[in-house]
CSV table of C-alpha atoms and ligand atoms in Angstrom, one decimal:
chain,number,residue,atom,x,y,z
A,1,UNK,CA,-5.1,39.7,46.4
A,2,UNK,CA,-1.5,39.7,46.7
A,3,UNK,CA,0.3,36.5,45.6
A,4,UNK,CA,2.5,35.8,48.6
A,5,UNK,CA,-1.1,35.8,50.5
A,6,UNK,CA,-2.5,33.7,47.5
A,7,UNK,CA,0.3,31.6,47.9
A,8,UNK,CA,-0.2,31.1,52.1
A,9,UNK,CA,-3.6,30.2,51.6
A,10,UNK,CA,-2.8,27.6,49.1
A,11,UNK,CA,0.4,25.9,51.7
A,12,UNK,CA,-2.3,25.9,54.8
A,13,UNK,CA,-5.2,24.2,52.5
A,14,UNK,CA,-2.8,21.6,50.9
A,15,UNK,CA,-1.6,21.2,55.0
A,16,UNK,CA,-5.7,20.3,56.1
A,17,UNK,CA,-5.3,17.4,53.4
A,18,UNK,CA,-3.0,15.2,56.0
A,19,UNK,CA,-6.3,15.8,58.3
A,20,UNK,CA,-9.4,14.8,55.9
A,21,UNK,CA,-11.1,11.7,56.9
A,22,UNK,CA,-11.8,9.6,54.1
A,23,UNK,CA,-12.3,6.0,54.6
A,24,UNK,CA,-15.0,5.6,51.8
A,25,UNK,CA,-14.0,7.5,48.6
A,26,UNK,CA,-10.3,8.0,49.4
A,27,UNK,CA,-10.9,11.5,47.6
A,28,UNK,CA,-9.1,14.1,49.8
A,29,UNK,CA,-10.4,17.8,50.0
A,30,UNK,CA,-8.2,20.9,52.3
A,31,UNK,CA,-9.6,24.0,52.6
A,32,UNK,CA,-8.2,27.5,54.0
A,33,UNK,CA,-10.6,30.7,54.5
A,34,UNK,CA,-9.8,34.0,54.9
A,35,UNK,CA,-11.8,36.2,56.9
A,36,UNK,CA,-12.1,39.7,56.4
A,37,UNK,CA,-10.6,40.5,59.6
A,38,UNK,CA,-7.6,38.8,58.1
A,39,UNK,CA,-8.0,35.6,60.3
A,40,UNK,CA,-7.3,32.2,57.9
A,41,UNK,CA,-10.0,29.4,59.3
A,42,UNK,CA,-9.0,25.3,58.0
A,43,UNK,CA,-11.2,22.8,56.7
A,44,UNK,CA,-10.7,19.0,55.5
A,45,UNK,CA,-13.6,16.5,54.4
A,46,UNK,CA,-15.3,14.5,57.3
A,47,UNK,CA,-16.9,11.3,55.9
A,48,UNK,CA,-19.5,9.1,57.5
A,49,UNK,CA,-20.6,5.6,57.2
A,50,UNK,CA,-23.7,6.6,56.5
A,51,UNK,CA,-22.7,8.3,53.8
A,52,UNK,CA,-24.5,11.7,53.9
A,53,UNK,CA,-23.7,12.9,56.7
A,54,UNK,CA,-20.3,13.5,54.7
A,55,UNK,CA,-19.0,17.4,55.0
A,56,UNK,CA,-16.9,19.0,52.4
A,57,UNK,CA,-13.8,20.6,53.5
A,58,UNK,CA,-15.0,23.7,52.4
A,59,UNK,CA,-18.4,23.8,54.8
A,60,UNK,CA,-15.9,22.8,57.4
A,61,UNK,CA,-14.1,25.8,57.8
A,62,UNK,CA,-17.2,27.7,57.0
A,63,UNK,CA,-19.0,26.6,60.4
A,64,UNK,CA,-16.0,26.8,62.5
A,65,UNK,CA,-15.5,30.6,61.2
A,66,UNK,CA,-19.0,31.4,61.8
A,67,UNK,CA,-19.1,29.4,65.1
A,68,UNK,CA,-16.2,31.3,66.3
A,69,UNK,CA,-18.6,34.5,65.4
A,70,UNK,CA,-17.0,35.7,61.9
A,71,UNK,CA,-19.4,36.3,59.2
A,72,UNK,CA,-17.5,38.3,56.2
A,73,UNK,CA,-15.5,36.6,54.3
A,74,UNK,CA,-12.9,37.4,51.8
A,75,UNK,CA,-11.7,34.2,50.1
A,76,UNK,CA,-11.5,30.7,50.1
A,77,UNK,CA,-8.9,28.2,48.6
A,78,UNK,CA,-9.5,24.5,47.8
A,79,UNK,CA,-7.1,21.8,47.0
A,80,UNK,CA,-8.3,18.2,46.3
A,81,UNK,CA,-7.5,14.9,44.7
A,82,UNK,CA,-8.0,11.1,45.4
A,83,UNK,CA,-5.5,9.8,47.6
A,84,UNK,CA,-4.4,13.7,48.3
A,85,UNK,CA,-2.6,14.3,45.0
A,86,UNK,CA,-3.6,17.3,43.4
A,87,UNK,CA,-3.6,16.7,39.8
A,88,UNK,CA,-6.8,19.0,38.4
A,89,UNK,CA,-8.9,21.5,40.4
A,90,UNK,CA,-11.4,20.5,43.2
A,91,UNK,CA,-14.2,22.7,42.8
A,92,UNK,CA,-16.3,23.4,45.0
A,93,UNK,CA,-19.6,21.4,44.9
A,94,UNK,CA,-23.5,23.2,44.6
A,95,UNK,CA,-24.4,22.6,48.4
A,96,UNK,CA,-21.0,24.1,49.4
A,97,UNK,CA,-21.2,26.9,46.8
A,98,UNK,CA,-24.8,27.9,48.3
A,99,UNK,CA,-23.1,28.0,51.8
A,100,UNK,CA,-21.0,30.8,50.5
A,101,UNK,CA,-23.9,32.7,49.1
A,102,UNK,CA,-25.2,32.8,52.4
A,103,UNK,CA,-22.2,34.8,54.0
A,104,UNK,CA,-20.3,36.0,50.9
A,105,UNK,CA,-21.0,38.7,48.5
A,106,UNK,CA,-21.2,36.6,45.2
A,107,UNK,CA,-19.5,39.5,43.2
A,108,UNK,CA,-16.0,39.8,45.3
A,109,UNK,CA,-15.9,36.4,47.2
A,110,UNK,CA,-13.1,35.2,45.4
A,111,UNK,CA,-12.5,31.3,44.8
A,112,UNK,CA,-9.0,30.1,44.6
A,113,UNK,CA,-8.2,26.2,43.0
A,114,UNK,CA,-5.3,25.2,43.2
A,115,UNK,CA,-2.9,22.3,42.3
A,116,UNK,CA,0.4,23.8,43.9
A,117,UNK,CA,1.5,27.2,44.7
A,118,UNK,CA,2.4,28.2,41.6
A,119,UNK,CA,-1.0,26.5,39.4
A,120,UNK,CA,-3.8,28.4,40.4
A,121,UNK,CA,-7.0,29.9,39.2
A,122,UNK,CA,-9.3,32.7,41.0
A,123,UNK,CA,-13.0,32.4,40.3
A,124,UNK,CA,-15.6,35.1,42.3
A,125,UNK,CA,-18.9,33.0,43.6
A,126,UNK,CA,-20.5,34.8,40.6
A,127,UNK,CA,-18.7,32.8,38.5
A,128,UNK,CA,-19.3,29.8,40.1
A,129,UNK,CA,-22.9,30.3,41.2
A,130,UNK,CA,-24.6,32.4,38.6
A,131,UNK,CA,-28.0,33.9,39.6
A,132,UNK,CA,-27.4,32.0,43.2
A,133,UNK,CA,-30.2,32.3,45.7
A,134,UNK,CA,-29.4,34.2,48.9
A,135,UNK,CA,-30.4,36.5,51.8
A,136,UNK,CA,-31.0,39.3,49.2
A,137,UNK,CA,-33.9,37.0,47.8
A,138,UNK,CA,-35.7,37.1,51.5
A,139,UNK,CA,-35.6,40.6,52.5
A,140,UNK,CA,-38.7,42.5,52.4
B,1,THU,N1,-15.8,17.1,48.8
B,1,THU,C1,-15.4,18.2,49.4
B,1,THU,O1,-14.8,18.2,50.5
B,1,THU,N2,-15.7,19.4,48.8
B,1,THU,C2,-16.4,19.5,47.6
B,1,THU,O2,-16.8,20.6,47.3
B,1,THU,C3,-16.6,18.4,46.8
B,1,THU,C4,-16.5,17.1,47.5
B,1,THU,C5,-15.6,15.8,49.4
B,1,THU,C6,-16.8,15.1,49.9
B,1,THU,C7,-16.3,13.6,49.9
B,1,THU,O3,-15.7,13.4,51.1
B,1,THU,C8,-15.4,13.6,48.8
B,1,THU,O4,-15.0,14.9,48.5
B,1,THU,C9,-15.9,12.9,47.5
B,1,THU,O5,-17.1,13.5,47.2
């Protein structure tokens, strides 16, 4: 990926962190996701009293991308930290990184952290989900 596209991403996800709802942990998660029809869907964290009910900011922007009917996917970049100050990486946790292996190919999907625009690190979902269980597993 280019960097000035690397480096849009990373703006628009540290943007969705003024939008995360987090009344319980105070732990603030923005998300931005890049179709590969070049369209960049937003996520933030939704907490709930109940507790799990909770979605991460990265499943966020994967439902409203596939709700809106895209399916491929190209990248994603996360930014997190409590209060909303980036200091290390948020990655992505196991339920969010086996949403990706549902619509992403595990060896190009590429996963951007970030802290600012200029500290960032690309991961593929290979990296991140070794071995991961997906639609491949279930066709006949
Ligand atoms: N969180 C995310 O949004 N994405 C992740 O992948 C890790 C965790 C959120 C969920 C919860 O609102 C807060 O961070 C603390 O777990």
């Amino acid at each position: 990926m280019e960097t000035k596209q690397i480096q849009e991403m990373i703006d628009v996800a540290i943007e969705q962190l003024a939008f995360s709802y987090t009344p319980y942990s105070g732990f603030k998660v923005g998300a931005s996701l890049l179709t590969k029809s070049n369209r960049l869907f937003t996520g933030c964290n939704i907490e709930n009293a109940a507790y799990t009910p909770t979605n991460c900011a990265e499943r966020t922007a994967f439902f409203k991308a596939v709700s809106e009917g895209e399916r491929e996917f190209q990248a994603i970049c996360i930014v997190g930290g409590q209060d909303g100050i980036l200091k290390e990486y948020a990655a992505p946790c196991g339920v969010c990184r086996q949403v990706m292996m549902e619509f992403c190919n595990p060896h190009t999907f590429q996963i951007i952290l970030a802290t600012s625009r200029e500290q960032y690190e690309i991961f593929t979902l290979e990296e991140l989900l070794p071995k991961g269980f997906g639609p491949d597993n279930l066709a006949s």
